[in-house]
Tab-separated table of C-alpha atoms and ligand atoms in Angstrom:
chain	number	residue	atom	x	y	z
A	1	UNK	CA	-35.152	48.086	10.158
A	2	UNK	CA	-36.514	44.530	10.179
A	3	UNK	CA	-34.160	41.659	9.695
A	4	UNK	CA	-34.535	39.462	6.670
A	5	UNK	CA	-36.917	36.539	7.115
A	6	UNK	CA	-35.493	33.176	8.026
A	7	UNK	CA	-35.082	31.111	4.886
A	8	UNK	CA	-37.684	28.375	4.395
A	9	UNK	CA	-35.168	25.615	5.094
A	10	UNK	CA	-34.703	26.935	8.584
A	11	UNK	CA	-38.340	27.513	9.434
A	12	UNK	CA	-38.712	24.211	11.184
A	13	UNK	CA	-36.000	25.279	13.574
A	14	UNK	CA	-37.889	28.451	14.310
A	15	UNK	CA	-41.120	26.548	14.908
A	16	UNK	CA	-39.304	24.045	17.066
A	17	UNK	CA	-37.796	26.911	19.017
A	18	UNK	CA	-41.203	28.551	19.535
A	19	UNK	CA	-42.602	25.239	20.699
A	20	UNK	CA	-39.731	24.765	23.107
A	21	UNK	CA	-39.793	28.233	24.396
A	22	UNK	CA	-42.111	27.755	27.451
A	23	UNK	CA	-39.844	30.214	29.137
A	24	UNK	CA	-41.533	30.395	32.496
A	25	UNK	CA	-41.786	26.984	34.044
A	26	UNK	CA	-42.823	27.146	37.672
A	27	UNK	CA	-43.725	29.731	40.208
A	28	UNK	CA	-43.371	29.887	43.912
A	29	UNK	CA	-40.539	27.433	44.413
A	30	UNK	CA	-37.503	29.463	43.545
A	31	UNK	CA	-34.505	30.720	45.428
A	32	UNK	CA	-31.672	33.183	45.047
A	33	UNK	CA	-33.663	36.425	44.974
A	34	UNK	CA	-36.599	35.520	42.726
A	35	UNK	CA	-39.531	33.166	42.725
A	36	UNK	CA	-39.827	31.899	39.186
A	37	UNK	CA	-37.927	29.209	37.310
A	38	UNK	CA	-36.833	29.491	33.699
A	39	UNK	CA	-35.468	27.377	30.857
A	40	UNK	CA	-33.790	29.413	28.135
A	41	UNK	CA	-31.842	28.692	24.963
A	42	UNK	CA	-28.813	30.707	23.915
A	43	UNK	CA	-27.914	30.636	20.217
A	44	UNK	CA	-24.196	30.614	19.402
A	45	UNK	CA	-22.617	30.158	15.983
A	46	UNK	CA	-19.221	28.837	17.115
A	47	UNK	CA	-18.292	25.286	18.155
A	48	UNK	CA	-18.298	24.204	21.770
A	49	UNK	CA	-14.610	24.826	22.500
A	50	UNK	CA	-14.525	28.362	21.017
A	51	UNK	CA	-13.924	31.196	23.550
A	52	UNK	CA	-17.343	32.844	23.094
A	53	UNK	CA	-19.111	29.494	23.549
A	54	UNK	CA	-17.048	28.749	26.631
A	55	UNK	CA	-17.974	32.173	28.035
A	56	UNK	CA	-21.675	31.525	27.257
A	57	UNK	CA	-21.377	28.223	29.122
A	58	UNK	CA	-19.612	29.891	32.058
A	59	UNK	CA	-22.413	32.488	32.178
A	60	UNK	CA	-25.078	29.743	32.093
A	61	UNK	CA	-23.403	27.659	34.789
A	62	UNK	CA	-22.851	30.606	37.104
A	63	UNK	CA	-26.431	31.764	36.709
A	64	UNK	CA	-27.760	28.308	37.421
A	65	UNK	CA	-25.499	27.970	40.460
A	66	UNK	CA	-26.368	31.350	41.897
A	67	UNK	CA	-30.123	30.739	41.526
A	68	UNK	CA	-30.002	27.134	42.752
A	69	UNK	CA	-31.023	25.982	39.314
A	70	UNK	CA	-33.939	28.407	38.910
A	71	UNK	CA	-32.456	29.908	35.732
A	72	UNK	CA	-31.305	27.224	33.357
A	73	UNK	CA	-29.735	28.104	30.026
A	74	UNK	CA	-28.905	25.622	27.325
A	75	UNK	CA	-26.135	26.888	25.069
A	76	UNK	CA	-27.062	25.833	21.533
A	77	UNK	CA	-23.627	26.154	19.923
A	78	UNK	CA	-22.410	25.354	16.390
A	79	UNK	CA	-25.307	27.294	14.806
A	80	UNK	CA	-27.839	24.650	15.896
A	81	UNK	CA	-30.523	27.359	15.902
A	82	UNK	CA	-29.437	28.830	12.568
A	83	UNK	CA	-27.139	31.558	11.295
A	84	UNK	CA	-26.622	34.785	13.237
A	85	UNK	CA	-29.145	36.905	11.322
A	86	UNK	CA	-31.830	34.234	11.768
A	87	UNK	CA	-31.150	33.780	15.466
A	88	UNK	CA	-31.199	37.554	15.953
A	89	UNK	CA	-34.691	37.576	14.513
A	90	UNK	CA	-35.766	34.670	16.696
A	91	UNK	CA	-34.529	36.486	19.808
A	92	UNK	CA	-36.293	39.655	18.657
A	93	UNK	CA	-39.562	37.701	18.464
A	94	UNK	CA	-38.949	35.875	21.725
A	95	UNK	CA	-38.792	32.451	20.079
A	96	UNK	CA	-35.231	32.086	21.392
A	97	UNK	CA	-34.324	33.846	24.629
A	98	UNK	CA	-30.656	34.746	24.185
A	99	UNK	CA	-27.813	34.867	21.700
A	100	UNK	CA	-24.175	35.795	21.382
A	101	UNK	CA	-23.480	37.423	18.038
A	102	UNK	CA	-21.029	39.750	16.357
A	103	UNK	CA	-22.028	43.421	16.693
A	104	UNK	CA	-21.889	43.682	12.898
A	105	UNK	CA	-25.275	42.031	12.128
A	106	UNK	CA	-26.746	44.089	15.002
A	107	UNK	CA	-26.065	47.178	12.845
A	108	UNK	CA	-28.894	45.950	10.589
A	109	UNK	CA	-31.329	46.779	13.410
A	110	UNK	CA	-29.508	49.527	15.317
A	111	UNK	CA	-27.518	51.679	12.930
A	112	UNK	CA	-24.883	53.000	15.326
A	113	UNK	CA	-23.478	49.477	15.750
A	114	UNK	CA	-22.150	49.978	12.222
A	115	UNK	CA	-19.422	52.152	13.714
A	116	UNK	CA	-17.447	49.021	14.683
A	117	UNK	CA	-17.150	48.068	11.026
A	118	UNK	CA	-15.369	51.304	10.052
A	119	UNK	CA	-11.826	50.249	9.156
A	120	UNK	CA	-9.066	51.216	11.588
A	121	UNK	CA	-11.478	53.236	13.730
A	122	UNK	CA	-9.802	51.757	16.820
A	123	UNK	CA	-6.031	52.061	17.265
A	124	UNK	CA	-5.718	48.785	19.163
A	125	UNK	CA	-7.439	46.445	21.621
A	126	UNK	CA	-6.935	48.862	24.547
A	127	UNK	CA	-8.588	51.684	22.652
A	128	UNK	CA	-11.535	49.442	21.774
A	129	UNK	CA	-11.996	48.375	25.410
A	130	UNK	CA	-11.684	51.924	26.774
A	131	UNK	CA	-14.560	52.725	24.426
A	132	UNK	CA	-16.581	49.567	25.264
A	133	UNK	CA	-16.269	50.171	29.008
A	134	UNK	CA	-17.217	53.843	28.686
A	135	UNK	CA	-20.685	55.353	29.148
A	136	UNK	CA	-21.438	55.659	25.452
A	137	UNK	CA	-20.917	52.024	24.517
A	138	UNK	CA	-22.598	50.861	27.729
A	139	UNK	CA	-25.569	53.021	26.699
A	140	UNK	CA	-25.609	51.268	23.320
A	141	UNK	CA	-26.390	48.036	25.188
A	142	UNK	CA	-29.688	49.687	26.154
A	143	UNK	CA	-30.253	51.332	22.766
A	144	UNK	CA	-31.033	47.893	21.324
A	145	UNK	CA	-34.109	47.776	23.596
A	146	UNK	CA	-36.293	49.548	20.987
A	147	UNK	CA	-35.515	46.670	18.636
A	148	UNK	CA	-36.527	44.061	21.205
A	149	UNK	CA	-33.195	43.233	22.855
A	150	UNK	CA	-31.240	44.085	25.966
A	151	UNK	CA	-27.452	43.976	25.558
A	152	UNK	CA	-25.692	42.382	28.538
A	153	UNK	CA	-21.983	42.375	27.682
A	154	UNK	CA	-19.416	42.883	24.955
A	155	UNK	CA	-16.815	40.205	24.220
A	156	UNK	CA	-13.439	40.370	22.473
A	157	UNK	CA	-13.065	39.264	18.842
A	158	UNK	CA	-9.563	40.465	17.983
A	159	UNK	CA	-8.725	41.994	14.627
A	160	UNK	CA	-10.124	40.867	11.283
A	161	UNK	CA	-7.637	39.967	8.543
A	162	UNK	CA	-8.031	38.955	4.899
A	163	UNK	CA	-7.442	35.390	3.739
A	164	UNK	CA	-7.370	34.176	0.181
A	165	UNK	CA	-7.163	30.977	-1.828
A	166	UNK	CA	-5.310	31.794	-5.044
A	167	UNK	CA	-2.817	34.509	-4.266
A	168	UNK	CA	-1.560	36.369	-1.223
A	169	UNK	CA	-2.784	39.886	-0.432
A	170	UNK	CA	0.350	41.949	0.131
A	171	UNK	CA	-1.100	45.378	-0.592
A	172	UNK	CA	-4.601	46.753	-1.324
A	173	UNK	CA	-3.812	46.419	-5.055
A	174	UNK	CA	-3.854	42.635	-4.668
A	175	UNK	CA	-7.537	42.808	-3.753
A	176	UNK	CA	-8.399	43.693	-7.354
A	177	UNK	CA	-10.401	40.852	-8.853
A	178	UNK	CA	-10.949	39.196	-5.479
A	179	UNK	CA	-14.452	38.322	-4.266
A	180	UNK	CA	-14.190	38.578	-0.519
A	181	UNK	CA	-16.922	37.404	1.818
A	182	UNK	CA	-17.685	39.994	4.511
A	183	UNK	CA	-20.089	40.173	7.446
A	184	UNK	CA	-23.596	41.527	6.868
A	185	UNK	CA	-23.646	45.340	7.041
A	186	UNK	CA	-23.158	47.828	4.208
A	187	UNK	CA	-19.991	49.316	5.727
A	188	UNK	CA	-18.227	45.966	5.280
A	189	UNK	CA	-18.892	45.847	1.535
A	190	UNK	CA	-17.869	49.481	1.196
A	191	UNK	CA	-14.577	48.753	2.959
A	192	UNK	CA	-13.520	45.990	0.554
A	193	UNK	CA	-14.573	48.132	-2.395
A	194	UNK	CA	-12.521	51.087	-1.127
A	195	UNK	CA	-9.506	48.754	-1.166
A	196	UNK	CA	-10.225	47.680	-4.749
A	197	UNK	CA	-11.851	44.262	-4.233
A	198	UNK	CA	-15.446	43.236	-4.225
A	199	UNK	CA	-17.319	42.448	-1.014
A	200	UNK	CA	-19.870	39.652	-0.871
A	201	UNK	CA	-22.157	39.257	2.162
A	202	UNK	CA	-23.192	35.749	3.091
A	203	UNK	CA	-23.870	33.721	6.221
A	204	UNK	CA	-20.831	32.427	8.077
A	205	UNK	CA	-21.964	28.838	7.584
A	206	UNK	CA	-21.816	29.202	3.804
A	207	UNK	CA	-18.242	30.453	3.603
A	208	UNK	CA	-16.566	27.034	3.821
A	209	UNK	CA	-18.303	25.590	0.762
A	210	UNK	CA	-18.153	28.885	-1.135
A	211	UNK	CA	-14.365	28.898	-0.759
A	212	UNK	CA	-14.219	25.278	-1.899
A	213	UNK	CA	-16.332	25.862	-5.004
A	214	UNK	CA	-14.587	29.142	-5.816
A	215	UNK	CA	-17.835	31.138	-5.496
A	216	UNK	CA	-15.668	33.481	-3.418
A	217	UNK	CA	-11.896	33.821	-3.578
A	218	UNK	CA	-11.387	34.849	0.019
A	219	UNK	CA	-12.890	36.046	3.258
A	220	UNK	CA	-11.709	37.809	6.388
A	221	UNK	CA	-11.762	37.041	10.092
A	222	UNK	CA	-9.714	36.744	13.273
A	223	UNK	CA	-7.339	33.763	13.731
A	224	UNK	CA	-9.634	31.633	15.949
A	225	UNK	CA	-12.530	31.826	13.451
A	226	UNK	CA	-10.228	31.235	10.478
A	227	UNK	CA	-8.957	28.033	12.074
A	228	UNK	CA	-12.076	26.696	13.839
A	229	UNK	CA	-14.222	27.141	10.716
A	230	UNK	CA	-11.737	25.174	8.598
A	231	UNK	CA	-11.527	28.064	6.111
A	232	UNK	CA	-7.731	27.744	6.285
A	233	UNK	CA	-7.983	24.417	4.463
A	234	UNK	CA	-8.805	26.226	1.219
A	235	UNK	CA	-7.730	29.824	1.780
A	236	UNK	CA	-4.109	29.264	2.750
A	237	UNK	CA	-2.846	32.873	2.594
A	238	UNK	CA	-3.532	34.907	5.751
A	239	UNK	CA	-2.733	38.627	5.572
A	240	UNK	CA	-2.338	40.435	8.893
A	241	UNK	CA	-3.782	43.815	7.915
A	242	UNK	CA	-6.073	44.138	10.990
A	243	UNK	CA	-8.666	46.178	9.122
A	244	UNK	CA	-11.429	45.967	11.745
A	245	UNK	CA	-12.007	45.260	15.441
A	246	UNK	CA	-15.639	44.190	15.651
A	247	UNK	CA	-16.581	43.069	19.168
A	248	UNK	CA	-19.169	40.443	20.064
A	249	UNK	CA	-22.307	41.094	22.132
A	250	UNK	CA	-24.490	38.984	24.417
A	251	UNK	CA	-28.209	39.734	23.956
A	252	UNK	CA	-31.453	38.746	25.691
A	253	UNK	CA	-35.033	39.306	24.532
A	254	UNK	CA	-36.214	42.619	26.074
A	255	UNK	CA	-39.740	41.501	27.079
A	256	UNK	CA	-38.341	38.473	28.839
A	257	UNK	CA	-35.725	40.578	30.609
A	258	UNK	CA	-38.346	43.110	31.722
A	259	UNK	CA	-40.563	40.345	33.060
A	260	UNK	CA	-37.835	39.182	35.477
A	261	UNK	CA	-37.822	40.314	39.099
A	262	UNK	CA	-35.468	43.209	39.801
A	263	UNK	CA	-33.148	40.846	41.665
A	264	UNK	CA	-32.977	38.477	38.714
A	265	UNK	CA	-32.373	41.340	36.275
A	266	UNK	CA	-29.484	42.518	38.394
A	267	UNK	CA	-28.050	39.038	38.686
A	268	UNK	CA	-28.273	38.373	34.943
A	269	UNK	CA	-26.465	41.656	34.224
A	270	UNK	CA	-23.862	41.022	36.905
A	271	UNK	CA	-23.000	37.490	35.799
A	272	UNK	CA	-22.835	38.613	32.152
A	273	UNK	CA	-20.427	41.399	33.105
A	274	UNK	CA	-18.295	38.936	35.069
A	275	UNK	CA	-18.154	36.582	32.094
A	276	UNK	CA	-16.218	39.215	30.115
A	277	UNK	CA	-12.985	38.561	32.025
A	278	UNK	CA	-13.404	34.813	31.422
A	279	UNK	CA	-13.957	35.337	27.716
A	280	UNK	CA	-11.020	37.702	27.280
A	281	UNK	CA	-8.629	35.318	28.996
A	282	UNK	CA	-9.833	32.394	26.889
A	283	UNK	CA	-9.570	34.604	23.826
A	284	UNK	CA	-5.891	35.413	24.285
A	285	UNK	CA	-5.056	31.732	24.728
A	286	UNK	CA	-7.111	30.765	21.668
A	287	UNK	CA	-5.345	33.309	19.456
A	288	UNK	CA	-2.005	31.783	20.462
A	289	UNK	CA	-3.266	28.248	19.819
A	290	UNK	CA	-4.722	29.215	16.464
A	291	UNK	CA	-1.459	30.809	15.339
A	292	UNK	CA	0.359	27.606	16.321
A	293	UNK	CA	-2.158	25.538	14.338
A	294	UNK	CA	-1.729	27.818	11.337
A	295	UNK	CA	2.030	27.292	11.482
A	296	UNK	CA	1.579	23.535	11.681
A	297	UNK	CA	-0.788	23.585	8.717
A	298	UNK	CA	1.782	25.511	6.659
A	299	UNK	CA	-0.352	28.627	6.296
A	300	UNK	CA	1.488	31.509	4.688
A	301	UNK	CA	1.067	34.427	7.093
A	302	UNK	CA	1.752	37.746	5.398
A	303	UNK	CA	2.737	40.713	7.542
A	304	UNK	CA	1.940	43.914	5.684
A	305	UNK	CA	2.299	47.650	6.067
A	306	UNK	CA	-1.158	48.308	7.529
A	307	UNK	CA	-0.817	52.023	6.659
A	308	UNK	CA	-1.358	51.190	2.999
A	309	UNK	CA	-4.667	49.511	3.821
A	310	UNK	CA	-5.630	52.293	6.192
A	311	UNK	CA	-4.855	54.952	3.563
A	312	UNK	CA	-7.064	53.183	1.023
A	313	UNK	CA	-10.033	53.461	3.398
A	314	UNK	CA	-9.152	56.754	5.097
A	315	UNK	CA	-12.105	58.624	3.583
A	316	UNK	CA	-14.597	56.179	5.025
A	317	UNK	CA	-14.535	57.474	8.581
A	318	UNK	CA	-15.013	61.053	7.362
A	319	UNK	CA	-17.750	60.133	4.905
A	320	UNK	CA	-19.657	58.432	7.758
A	321	UNK	CA	-18.923	61.204	10.262
A	322	UNK	CA	-22.459	62.683	10.129
A	323	UNK	CA	-24.145	59.298	10.254
A	324	UNK	CA	-22.177	58.219	13.331
A	325	UNK	CA	-21.449	61.694	14.779
A	326	UNK	CA	-22.080	61.020	18.493
A	327	UNK	CA	-20.644	57.546	18.611
A	328	UNK	CA	-17.537	58.622	16.668
A	329	UNK	CA	-16.995	61.464	19.158
A	330	UNK	CA	-17.080	58.883	21.943
A	331	UNK	CA	-14.649	56.654	20.009
A	332	UNK	CA	-12.296	59.642	19.604
A	333	UNK	CA	-12.556	60.503	23.297
A	334	UNK	CA	-11.524	56.955	24.191
A	335	UNK	CA	-8.314	57.414	22.188
A	336	UNK	CA	-5.308	58.131	24.398
B	1	GTR	C1	-16.647	35.792	13.896
B	1	GTR	C2	-17.712	36.083	14.929
B	1	GTR	C3	-18.981	35.342	14.593
B	1	GTR	C4	-19.404	35.599	13.159
B	1	GTR	C5	-18.256	35.433	12.192
B	1	GTR	C6	-18.603	35.862	10.771
B	1	GTR	O1	-15.484	36.518	14.203
B	1	GTR	O2	-17.280	35.649	16.195
B	1	GTR	O3	-19.961	35.698	15.523
B	1	GTR	O4	-19.961	36.887	13.063
B	1	GTR	O5	-17.124	36.163	12.616
B	1	GTR	O6	-17.714	36.350	10.086
B	1	GTR	O7	-19.752	35.679	10.349
């Protein structure tokens, strides 16, 4: 399935990116296992100090170091290249070389990535990572190749929780009448509807103003995104229902990847895999910091009986069982 076209307002960015893209710079003067030199951009939605951005930067620095500067990656953080869906399309076309995105928008091009959006499909972080490190999920990193990408690594993104502006969500019943922004992907809308609310998909960058104007009454995300985006300024009730664990993924354009020497391909994969440990460590610290900031800001954190939320969506896994048969088997096998 093709991604939606970039909106006109962002076209200049796309053109600029194409113009910049001169991926292959020099030949014959390289080092570190390959001959050619490269300048790439990596699109990232989060600000510079966010754990995924810091992991992107670590990846870029390591790669540059280990190739004596032959592979140079500029991390374009804070959505400088556009919103995730737009950047995904730019990477697909080769206008931008790399991106770090949530796996949820990837489900718009490779259906099985939708499995991550099924509520409560993972018991906890350990279950998720047993699955991500297993053969099936590692194979999914190559399944995106038909859509023009190669997946290099998964990153941690914690659990997603609801947050609202007008009243706290203490049980699924409280979602009635709420317009909740969710990530792109039909499963996300279905989830909020199963709980009694209504799900609205929109770009991450639009959530802040939509909360302010009341176009939406709430959204949902992990603690670091809730705080770093400033959404907590308007939506001051944060309900720890942990409805989803949707990991992040680091992607590179497939044609570019295939054009690299075997040594460079191996190195890119290796450094990306090594960056996972960096990201996960930074993640844990950032969750702690975000919780502290929420306390300071006087956010009302609501601890709920997650079973009630899980019960409201229990049919979803079964109703998607045929659609996600193989991947759900692998998810079940990763359960202890
Ligand atoms: C965050 C994720 C971002 C983006 C955002 C969203 O947790 O790290 O990549 O997908 O959620 O809700 O749009």
